[in-house]
Amino acid sequence: MQMEATIAQSVSEKVKTSGAEAVIRSLLAEKVDLLFGYPGGAIMPVYDALFHYQQALKHVLTRHEQGAIHAAQGYARATGKVGVVMATSGPGATNLITGIADAMIDSTPLVCITGQVGSHLLGTDAFQETDIISISMPCTKWNFQVTKAEEIPAALAKAFYIAQSGRPGPVLIDITKDAQFGEVEFEYSPCQNVRSYKPEPPINPEAIEQAAELINSAKRPFVLFGQGVILGQAEEEFKSFIEKTGIPAASTLLGLSALPTDHPLNVGMLGMHGNYGPNKLTNECDVLIAIGMRFDDRVTGDLSRYAVQAKVIHLDIDPSEINKNVKVQVPVLGNCKETLKHLTQAVKRKSHQAWLEQFRAYDQIEHEQVIEPELKPLGPELTMGEVIRQVNELARGEAILVTDVGQHQMVACRYTHFKQTKSNITSGGLGTMGFCLPAALGAKLGTPDREVVAVIGDGGFQMTLQELGTIFQTKAAVKIIILNNSFLGMVRQWQQLFFDKRYSSTEMVNPDFVKIAEGYGIKGRSIKQRSQLKEAVAEMLDHKESYLLEVHVGKEDNVFPMVPTGASVSDVRLS
Amino acid sequence: MCKDFTITVFTEDHIGLLNRITSVFTRRHLNIESLNTSESQIPGIHRFTIVLNTTEEIVQKIVLQLEKQVEVIKAVYHLDEETVFQEITLFKVSVEQAAQHNLVERLIRDKNARILSVEQDFMIIEKTGHKAENDDLLEFLRPFGLIDYVKSGRVSLIKPDEELKNLHELVNEAKQANNNQSFN
Ligand SMILES: Cc1ncc(C[n+]2csc(CCOP(=O)(O)OP(=O)(O)O)c2C)c(N)n1
């Protein structure tokens, strides 16, 4: 009770506090109730202040700062809220960098708080001093060093505002130790404006009109949608738009789950290991409508042979995305939740049945040549695809799928049928191995009512497996599947296809993963046989606590379709 | 086709911003020809003048990336003919040699340079102009006991007034919206 009174006070009343307590009070004022981190000398005052607020603000002690930041990313992606991370100076701060870069390229809202040596020691090579402001500059949306206690509330208010407005991203606030010890008249007012920063460009009605005209007269229009639809909370607006116009829509890796996989207009996934139809037909559409996506090179393949025949409409919140990779005829700037509403009003109701059939015809080919053999293999070895499909079926498509990076990631994203939004969490832009396990932990803690399934390769698992300790301690019921092919599979696939099978440093001699799980008090099981699959997956899903299932899969299986690097999307290979 | 573009960037006056600005160029492996920073006519707002030799396509992207930075208020680019610009070169020349070759008069009359200071052994000459003129003087002085020289970055003012008017409006608008906020 008393605690609640203090919290209410923290938001409304002016009180004298330490800088460290001001950090905690600011987080509470931003309605943060969970953060991830790792203590150390330069952030100890804040950890000490946290001690008194444990009821209101839960801190998850991960086993590595990289684990903390990936957990915060998983939390942010599953909940749509800002993920908060705390670390000490020097190595604590530098251990965050991979996650910061990952959040930057995947537009994930994060506030990272790092401790820093006392301001009188700045620049002296003091113990655990590192210039984290300079190091993080190119991979943060904004960063700021606080050297006085009284700057803390406003700096954090600005950090939260910048992290989640416009195109979201990671923000870092570095707080010197003397600022944490210093005194401040604490008062918090959320930030609503930064004069040099325009998070949402104004909507241009002319652009909407031009886009509508192009769409209305298009014969073979094609929609590409990305994470922007999810970040803009525009899933409904997006669905209305494609349903009214009858335009087939394909998703980027990060756009997955913004539209149910089984929606009649959803024609699959784009990209290097995306579906056959969307890749092939990109080069046959007459109008390409890109929504909240950024034409990543893994989506476009060779740009000089990418949709050159098409007129391109690009809806994005970030003006610097326009014409960055693909020349655009009609840029539609703004939050797609708004622009899609306007656009839907301006377009004619239509259907493109014959054009849609073309996608379905390619689906048929992909089905026969790739999907059937993956899901109903003739050989004795389990394939990644059948494991994923089994999990998807038994979880009724309702689980949040968190993946690492590699073959298992592509297979998991290809073979999962998503029903609801924010159900696919993966490291897309940076392709960070080691992302999955901590991200799954963060996702589970953020959405305890949802099933969270982590699908990881044997390689990536060993990059952050220490977070089993955090899963154990927090009792987060994360379901972990290791798809073990005893190889760094994706690299091995490239070596097979493009380096004459010279398997240079990709084979792994692995430990007993089930025993490792056991050591952390996590139940585990390892299977090899098809006959065990359904029952083992059911056991995992039925288990109330965290569970680790290792599945041995074919060592040298490959992921197809594939657009080889440098090839055109329409040169997508099926084998 | 590569040309010289002058990029003018208006920003908040915050620590580290120079780093953020230059990293936009570094990332794309672009070499900055010259860079100058100063206050601007709007109090509290800083002005960068950056010269880049590149294609228009690249400079367009760079300007958008610059504007994307939270503390950048506005970034624009111009061709030489749209701006009035100058650079300064200072030369240190041996007094003895200058006297021998009767340089002083020629410098002032033909080359439009100024003598800033005369010491016992050397004198300092200033030349303000476009890069080509300054370099021309450099070549002229080389044979005559040139001891040292230094060049400044370009400073430039944009001819079309429109953009600056917009900038003023932008700042005023933001200031009003910002009034209830102590920190920015
Ligand atoms: C941190 C990091 N290091 C290296 C890579 C390069 N890489 C991409 S996929 C891959 C292999 C992943 O192997 P594994 O985790 O076993 O998954 P699989 O491909 O076998 O499913 C590697 C090494 C990466 N993406 N991230």
XYZ file of C-alpha atoms in Angstrom, chain A:
575
model
C 0.000 0.000 0.000
C 2.696 2.321 1.059
C 4.559 1.423 -2.090
C 1.632 2.380 -4.258
C 1.351 5.700 -2.524
C 4.992 6.410 -3.273
C 4.536 5.526 -6.899
C 1.572 7.823 -7.289
C 3.631 10.504 -5.638
C 6.524 9.845 -7.941
C 4.480 10.863 -10.913
C 2.682 13.860 -9.513
C 4.547 15.513 -6.671
C 7.846 17.290 -6.513
C 10.213 15.417 -4.200
C 13.891 15.591 -3.451
C 15.602 12.361 -4.493
C 18.958 11.072 -5.557
C 19.696 10.892 -9.271
C 19.599 7.115 -8.966
C 16.115 7.171 -7.501
C 15.102 9.658 -10.153
C 15.975 7.005 -12.745
C 13.624 4.541 -11.077
C 10.869 7.093 -10.602
C 11.147 8.132 -14.235
C 10.774 4.517 -15.344
C 7.696 4.170 -13.147
C 6.287 7.380 -14.558
C 6.689 5.807 -18.014
C 4.695 2.821 -16.696
C 7.634 0.460 -16.960
C 7.088 -2.580 -14.760
C 9.809 -4.862 -16.078
C 13.390 -4.286 -17.095
C 16.383 -6.436 -17.924
C 19.930 -5.857 -16.838
C 23.164 -6.667 -15.115
C 24.759 -4.658 -12.308
C 28.300 -3.392 -11.853
C 30.269 -0.603 -10.216
C 29.163 2.373 -12.261
C 25.430 1.591 -12.077
C 25.317 0.436 -8.459
C 23.531 3.498 -7.075
C 20.622 2.835 -9.466
C 20.536 -0.836 -8.467
C 20.494 0.268 -4.869
C 17.543 2.569 -5.515
C 15.831 -0.274 -7.355
C 16.047 -2.379 -4.201
C 13.345 -0.233 -2.615
C 11.015 -0.491 -5.612
C 11.172 -4.229 -6.289
C 7.415 -4.633 -5.976
C 6.576 -2.067 -8.602
C 9.503 -2.515 -10.935
C 10.650 -6.015 -11.598
C 14.256 -6.419 -12.674
C 15.319 -9.539 -14.526
C 18.926 -10.411 -13.901
C 20.144 -12.075 -17.080
C 23.431 -13.942 -17.318
C 25.047 -11.606 -19.848
C 24.257 -8.077 -20.988
C 23.688 -9.364 -24.521
C 21.029 -11.604 -23.008
C 19.483 -8.605 -21.283
C 19.167 -6.549 -24.424
C 17.841 -9.386 -26.589
C 15.318 -10.123 -23.845
C 14.260 -6.485 -23.915
C 13.922 -6.746 -27.703
C 11.767 -9.854 -27.398
C 9.677 -8.078 -24.782
C 9.245 -5.025 -27.006
C 8.368 -7.030 -30.106
C 5.807 -9.179 -28.290
C 4.123 -6.363 -26.372
C 4.585 -3.324 -28.612
C 5.962 -1.472 -25.580
C 9.433 -0.014 -25.021
C 12.015 -2.542 -23.785
C 14.260 -1.281 -21.006
C 17.812 -2.470 -20.359
C 20.339 -1.486 -17.740
C 24.063 -2.199 -17.650
C 27.212 -0.948 -16.044
C 29.958 1.047 -17.763
C 32.783 -0.409 -19.865
C 32.242 -4.098 -20.664
C 28.634 -3.972 -19.483
C 27.894 -1.223 -21.970
C 29.883 -2.729 -24.845
C 28.109 -6.066 -24.344
C 24.894 -4.264 -25.293
C 26.140 -3.165 -28.680
C 25.065 -6.189 -30.747
C 21.538 -5.859 -29.403
C 21.502 -2.120 -29.994
C 22.579 -2.610 -33.605
C 19.960 -5.330 -33.978
C 17.216 -3.102 -32.562
C 18.325 -0.240 -34.802
C 18.074 -2.184 -38.023
C 14.833 -3.904 -36.960
C 13.247 -0.677 -35.615
C 12.673 -1.957 -32.080
C 11.931 0.613 -29.366
C 14.470 0.295 -26.527
C 15.742 2.521 -23.770
C 19.211 1.431 -22.661
C 20.573 2.910 -19.456
C 24.275 2.568 -18.833
C 26.308 3.635 -15.843
C 29.394 5.713 -16.506
C 32.434 6.620 -14.425
C 32.257 9.853 -12.452
C 32.279 12.945 -14.634
C 35.626 14.105 -13.197
C 37.138 10.862 -14.552
C 35.731 11.124 -18.086
C 38.500 10.803 -20.640
C 41.116 9.579 -18.152
C 40.987 5.862 -19.022
C 39.444 5.285 -15.632
C 38.558 1.760 -14.522
C 35.762 0.459 -16.754
C 35.539 3.682 -18.676
C 34.529 3.368 -22.285
C 33.189 6.041 -24.568
C 29.856 4.329 -25.075
C 28.307 7.489 -26.487
C 30.717 7.440 -29.439
C 30.592 3.665 -29.763
C 26.814 3.527 -29.850
C 26.311 6.652 -31.938
C 25.942 5.014 -35.357
C 23.576 2.340 -34.039
C 21.273 4.344 -31.802
C 18.372 6.500 -32.869
C 19.527 8.958 -30.215
C 21.913 8.894 -27.288
C 22.791 11.269 -24.486
C 25.231 11.477 -21.613
C 23.874 12.728 -18.318
C 26.399 14.293 -15.933
C 24.021 16.015 -13.506
C 21.242 14.513 -11.415
C 18.802 17.238 -12.391
C 19.030 16.248 -16.075
C 17.784 12.726 -15.437
C 13.973 13.055 -15.587
C 13.979 15.131 -18.753
C 16.616 12.952 -20.441
C 14.603 9.807 -19.756
C 11.357 11.457 -20.822
C 12.985 12.383 -24.094
C 14.474 8.901 -24.446
C 11.080 7.201 -24.144
C 9.480 9.634 -26.533
C 12.149 9.191 -29.199
C 12.407 5.409 -28.822
C 8.737 4.785 -29.541
C 7.623 7.614 -31.806
C 7.906 7.685 -35.573
C 10.070 4.845 -36.745
C 10.987 3.237 -33.415
C 14.551 2.483 -32.418
C 17.028 2.088 -29.594
C 18.064 5.027 -27.443
C 20.932 5.029 -24.963
C 21.260 7.196 -21.853
C 24.696 7.102 -20.218
C 24.636 8.360 -16.612
C 27.803 9.255 -14.755
C 28.122 7.933 -11.239
C 28.162 11.396 -9.677
C 24.869 12.173 -11.420
C 23.390 9.042 -9.827
C 24.610 10.150 -6.401
C 23.595 13.771 -6.922
C 20.338 15.323 -5.760
C 17.379 16.385 -7.840
C 13.999 17.977 -7.222
C 12.197 15.175 -8.931
C 9.356 16.111 -11.167
C 8.339 14.235 -14.271
C 6.609 15.481 -17.350
C 6.447 13.116 -20.297
C 8.047 14.442 -23.463
C 5.663 15.230 -26.288
C 7.808 17.154 -28.663
C 11.417 17.667 -29.627
C 11.792 20.692 -31.842
C 14.378 19.210 -34.198
C 12.499 15.944 -34.591
C 9.460 15.262 -36.741
C 8.518 11.641 -36.054
C 5.582 11.522 -38.459
C 5.738 13.361 -41.744
C 2.473 15.089 -42.637
C 0.201 13.231 -45.010
C 0.104 14.575 -48.530
C -3.405 14.187 -50.019
C -2.000 14.494 -53.525
C 0.214 11.477 -52.969
C -2.791 9.501 -51.758
C -4.669 10.521 -54.886
C -1.832 9.569 -57.219
C -1.384 6.253 -55.478
C -5.111 5.529 -55.712
C -5.101 6.346 -59.409
C -2.223 3.983 -60.081
C -3.858 1.251 -58.042
C -7.240 1.715 -59.708
C -5.810 1.335 -63.175
C -3.391 -1.471 -62.345
C -3.843 -4.826 -64.047
C -1.391 -6.826 -61.949
C -0.873 -4.925 -58.689
C 1.184 -6.535 -55.947
C 1.490 -5.530 -52.295
C 4.634 -6.066 -50.222
C 4.175 -5.544 -46.520
C 6.696 -5.273 -43.737
C 6.978 -4.708 -40.025
C 5.745 -1.140 -40.486
C 2.202 -2.536 -40.486
C 2.799 -4.078 -37.045
C 4.721 -1.105 -35.647
C 1.983 1.244 -36.847
C -0.693 -1.035 -35.358
C -2.246 -0.919 -38.772
C -3.152 -4.592 -39.206
C -6.882 -3.875 -39.589
C -6.356 -0.940 -41.935
C -4.022 -3.080 -43.979
C -6.503 -5.919 -44.243
C -9.292 -3.551 -45.296
C -7.034 -2.102 -47.957
C -6.119 -5.379 -49.617
C -9.634 -6.759 -49.262
C -11.168 -3.748 -50.963
C -8.635 -3.715 -53.792
C -8.321 -7.515 -54.060
C -4.546 -7.223 -54.363
C -2.326 -10.221 -53.582
C 0.036 -9.422 -50.703
C 3.390 -10.908 -49.724
C 5.229 -10.381 -46.480
C 8.812 -9.620 -45.605
C 10.384 -11.734 -42.870
C 9.498 -9.148 -40.234
C 6.053 -8.493 -41.671
C 4.970 -12.072 -40.967
C 1.878 -12.370 -38.764
C 0.649 -8.860 -39.627
C -1.830 -10.697 -41.871
C -2.977 -14.253 -41.083
C -1.036 -16.730 -43.202
C -4.262 -18.314 -44.395
C -5.877 -15.084 -45.556
C -6.961 -15.661 -49.166
C -4.907 -12.710 -50.394
C -1.759 -13.669 -48.499
C 0.550 -15.129 -51.127
C 3.463 -15.858 -48.819
C 6.886 -14.631 -47.895
C 9.362 -12.597 -49.925
C 13.076 -12.879 -49.976
C 16.026 -15.168 -50.350
C 14.172 -18.158 -48.898
C 10.688 -16.831 -49.457
C 7.991 -18.409 -51.553
C 8.273 -19.133 -55.242
C 5.306 -17.098 -56.506
C 6.017 -13.774 -54.807
C 9.642 -13.845 -55.926
C 8.832 -14.804 -59.522
C 5.903 -12.454 -59.907
C 7.658 -9.408 -58.491
C 9.094 -9.139 -61.959
C 5.692 -9.373 -63.627
C 3.501 -7.032 -61.635
C 2.661 -3.636 -63.106
C 2.231 -1.733 -59.849
C 4.202 -2.578 -56.730
C 2.801 -1.239 -53.467
C 5.345 -1.424 -50.655
C 3.934 -0.845 -47.191
C 6.178 -0.354 -44.170
C 9.078 -2.260 -45.662
C 12.522 -1.119 -46.743
C 13.562 -3.171 -49.787
C 16.321 -4.992 -47.963
C 18.791 -6.695 -50.308
C 17.624 -10.096 -49.046
C 14.209 -9.157 -50.395
C 15.238 -7.556 -53.676
C 18.178 -9.626 -54.898
C 19.877 -7.866 -57.807
C 18.371 -4.372 -57.854
C 19.063 -3.812 -61.532
C 16.709 -6.691 -62.283
C 14.163 -5.979 -59.578
C 10.643 -4.997 -60.614
C 12.008 -2.671 -63.284
C 8.756 -3.053 -65.231
C 6.623 -1.856 -62.319
C 5.519 1.526 -61.081
C 6.308 1.650 -57.400
C 4.226 3.150 -54.593
C 5.989 3.261 -51.237
C 4.176 3.890 -47.966
C 6.630 4.618 -45.179
C 7.003 6.738 -42.073
C 10.708 7.327 -42.708
C 11.420 9.756 -45.586
C 14.984 8.457 -45.930
C 13.618 5.073 -47.028
C 12.109 6.585 -50.158
C 14.340 5.928 -53.196
C 17.015 4.473 -50.914
C 17.184 1.172 -52.789
C 14.330 1.162 -55.273
C 13.210 4.153 -57.353
C 9.709 5.107 -56.322
C 7.081 6.821 -58.518
C 4.668 7.676 -55.712
C 6.004 8.074 -52.183
C 3.253 8.122 -49.555
C 4.814 9.406 -46.364
C 3.204 9.038 -42.981
C 2.098 6.506 -40.431
C 0.551 3.694 -42.473
C -2.304 3.454 -39.984
C -3.398 6.836 -41.327
C -2.239 6.660 -44.916
C -3.841 3.248 -45.427
C -7.152 4.594 -44.148
C -7.072 7.422 -46.681
C -5.887 5.179 -49.459
C -8.606 2.598 -48.811
C -11.207 5.343 -49.102
C -9.742 6.552 -52.371
C -9.468 3.217 -54.194
C -12.112 1.285 -56.105
C -13.392 -2.068 -54.957
C -11.893 -4.656 -57.281
C -10.795 -8.215 -57.628
C -7.784 -9.632 -59.441
C -8.733 -13.258 -59.597
C -6.751 -14.257 -62.688
C -3.639 -12.569 -61.368
C -4.083 -14.231 -57.987
C -4.376 -17.569 -59.804
C -0.874 -17.011 -61.164
C 0.446 -16.944 -57.593
C -1.514 -20.072 -56.800
C -0.055 -21.827 -59.841
C 3.449 -21.132 -58.584
C 2.358 -22.316 -55.139
C 1.426 -25.604 -56.735
C 4.898 -25.980 -58.217
C 6.562 -25.047 -54.926
C 4.281 -27.437 -53.134
C 5.190 -30.363 -55.339
C 8.900 -29.711 -55.546
C 9.759 -28.285 -52.134
C 6.995 -28.389 -49.555
C 5.801 -31.996 -50.051
C 9.303 -33.461 -49.808
C 10.016 -31.304 -46.733
C 6.814 -32.178 -44.901
C 6.482 -35.798 -46.022
C 10.070 -36.893 -46.511
C 10.823 -40.330 -47.892
C 14.021 -40.826 -45.883
C 14.212 -41.818 -42.228
C 15.678 -38.554 -41.001
C 13.460 -35.856 -39.618
C 13.348 -32.589 -41.535
C 13.131 -29.165 -39.923
C 9.906 -28.515 -41.795
C 7.998 -31.442 -40.318
C 9.030 -30.448 -36.803
C 7.865 -26.882 -37.337
C 4.580 -27.979 -38.885
C 3.955 -30.332 -35.993
C 4.563 -27.568 -33.438
C 2.388 -25.184 -35.418
C -0.479 -27.662 -35.578
C -0.370 -28.671 -31.944
C -0.087 -25.055 -30.815
C -3.017 -24.271 -33.158
C -1.069 -21.450 -34.760
C -1.421 -19.399 -31.632
C 2.111 -19.472 -30.273
C 4.626 -16.686 -30.579
C 7.423 -18.083 -32.702
C 10.867 -16.824 -31.755
C 13.711 -17.899 -33.995
C 17.463 -17.557 -34.132
C 19.416 -17.196 -37.368
C 20.099 -19.824 -39.975
C 18.301 -22.632 -41.753
C 15.921 -23.317 -38.873
C 14.879 -19.645 -38.938
C 13.980 -19.718 -42.601
C 12.205 -23.060 -42.292
C 10.310 -21.973 -39.168
C 9.147 -18.772 -40.833
C 8.214 -20.597 -44.042
C 6.226 -23.400 -42.449
C 4.441 -21.638 -39.600
C 0.886 -20.506 -40.192
C 0.314 -17.390 -38.129
C -3.088 -16.395 -36.854
C -2.445 -13.260 -34.874
C -0.134 -10.304 -35.087
C 3.162 -9.936 -33.162
C 3.638 -13.679 -33.334
C 6.935 -13.778 -35.180
C 10.038 -12.548 -33.419
C 13.323 -12.945 -35.217
C 16.512 -11.050 -35.872
C 15.904 -9.950 -39.452
C 18.161 -7.100 -40.463
C 21.221 -7.957 -38.414
C 20.804 -11.733 -38.433
C 22.161 -12.074 -34.919
C 22.862 -15.635 -33.828
C 22.192 -15.944 -30.121
C 19.149 -13.671 -30.351
C 16.506 -16.334 -29.891
C 16.826 -17.727 -26.392
C 16.926 -14.404 -24.532
C 14.356 -12.841 -26.897
C 11.986 -15.729 -26.173
C 12.464 -15.150 -22.455
C 11.605 -11.464 -22.871
C 8.589 -12.293 -25.035
C 7.279 -14.762 -22.465
C 7.724 -12.342 -19.562
C 5.957 -9.649 -21.577
C 3.066 -11.865 -22.652
C 2.743 -14.554 -19.965
C -0.621 -15.696 -21.326
C 0.768 -16.638 -24.699
C 2.656 -19.769 -25.601
C 6.195 -18.848 -26.622
C 8.186 -21.321 -28.689
C 11.873 -20.704 -29.301
C 13.285 -22.470 -32.341
C 17.080 -22.464 -32.376
C 19.948 -24.105 -34.227
C 22.589 -26.034 -32.354
C 25.063 -23.289 -33.240
C 23.064 -20.259 -32.147
C 21.883 -21.964 -28.982
C 25.459 -22.109 -27.794
C 25.927 -18.398 -28.280
C 23.558 -17.420 -25.444
C 22.710 -20.666 -23.672
C 23.681 -19.089 -20.378
C 20.217 -17.520 -20.420
C 18.815 -20.919 -19.456
C 19.871 -19.686 -16.028
C 17.595 -16.666 -16.327
C 14.744 -18.830 -17.581
C 15.280 -21.098 -14.591
C 15.363 -18.226 -12.122
C 12.357 -16.354 -13.535
C 10.382 -19.573 -14.119
C 9.380 -18.224 -17.523
C 7.713 -21.137 -19.301
C 9.587 -20.838 -22.574
C 9.422 -23.872 -24.846
C 12.776 -24.427 -26.517
C 13.341 -26.511 -29.614
C 16.864 -27.126 -30.809
C 16.939 -28.275 -34.400
C 20.240 -30.060 -34.279
C 21.992 -30.778 -37.550
C 25.487 -30.791 -36.019
C 26.439 -28.072 -38.454
C 26.325 -24.333 -38.774
C 23.698 -25.322 -41.244
C 23.123 -22.188 -43.252
C 26.823 -21.616 -43.781
C 27.261 -25.275 -44.672
C 24.472 -24.944 -47.253
C 26.334 -22.074 -48.905
C 29.560 -24.053 -48.787
C 27.785 -26.907 -50.510
C 26.183 -24.762 -53.174
C 28.811 -22.117 -53.820
C 32.130 -23.393 -52.416
C 32.251 -26.934 -53.827
C 31.315 -28.546 -50.540
C 34.414 -27.384 -48.729
C 32.982 -27.539 -45.210
C 35.428 -25.136 -43.648
C 34.822 -24.849 -39.894
C 31.108 -25.546 -39.926
C 30.828 -28.985 -38.378
C 30.091 -29.043 -34.669
C 30.691 -31.613 -32.008
C 27.883 -30.802 -29.642
C 27.346 -31.393 -25.948
C 24.400 -33.237 -24.427
C 21.851 -30.434 -24.564
C 19.337 -32.287 -22.404
C 21.894 -32.631 -19.630
C 22.685 -28.956 -19.864
C 18.994 -28.157 -19.491
C 18.797 -30.541 -16.573
C 21.637 -28.690 -14.901
C 19.467 -25.592 -15.044
C 16.457 -27.455 -13.665
C 14.742 -27.464 -17.053
C 13.098 -30.630 -18.247
C 14.404 -31.868 -21.551
C 14.213 -34.610 -24.108
C 16.027 -35.528 -27.256
C 14.455 -37.322 -30.219
C 15.547 -38.704 -33.578
C 12.579 -40.734 -34.820
C 9.551 -39.591 -36.729
C 7.414 -41.868 -34.587
C 8.377 -39.831 -31.493
C 7.729 -36.412 -32.958
C 4.063 -35.758 -32.304
C 4.114 -37.134 -28.816
C 7.310 -35.293 -27.882
C 6.004 -31.969 -29.165
C 2.747 -32.523 -27.297
C 4.672 -33.290 -24.122
C 6.651 -30.111 -24.529
C 3.598 -27.955 -25.127
C 1.635 -29.566 -22.306
C 4.430 -29.060 -19.829
C 3.576 -26.190 -17.512
C 7.145 -25.028 -17.106
C 10.005 -24.393 -19.444
C 11.013 -27.360 -21.557
C 13.834 -28.136 -23.954
C 13.274 -30.449 -26.888
C 16.233 -31.395 -28.997
C 15.366 -32.798 -32.397
C 18.057 -34.391 -34.516
C 17.400 -33.497 -38.122
C 19.109 -34.351 -41.403
C 22.687 -33.108 -41.237
C 22.917 -31.917 -44.802
C 19.395 -30.799 -45.596
C 19.014 -27.533 -47.466
C 16.469 -24.721 -47.433
C 14.725 -23.972 -50.706
C 13.527 -22.002 -52.598
C 16.588 -19.836 -52.729
C 17.536 -16.640 -54.506
C 21.331 -16.862 -54.654
C 23.141 -13.642 -53.745
C 23.486 -11.406 -56.751
C 20.710 -13.181 -58.673
C 17.409 -11.651 -59.674
C 14.313 -12.554 -57.654
C 12.854 -14.225 -60.708
C 15.863 -16.564 -60.858
C 14.711 -18.136 -57.598
C 15.782 -21.802 -57.474
C 13.746 -24.705 -56.219
C 16.688 -27.032 -55.732
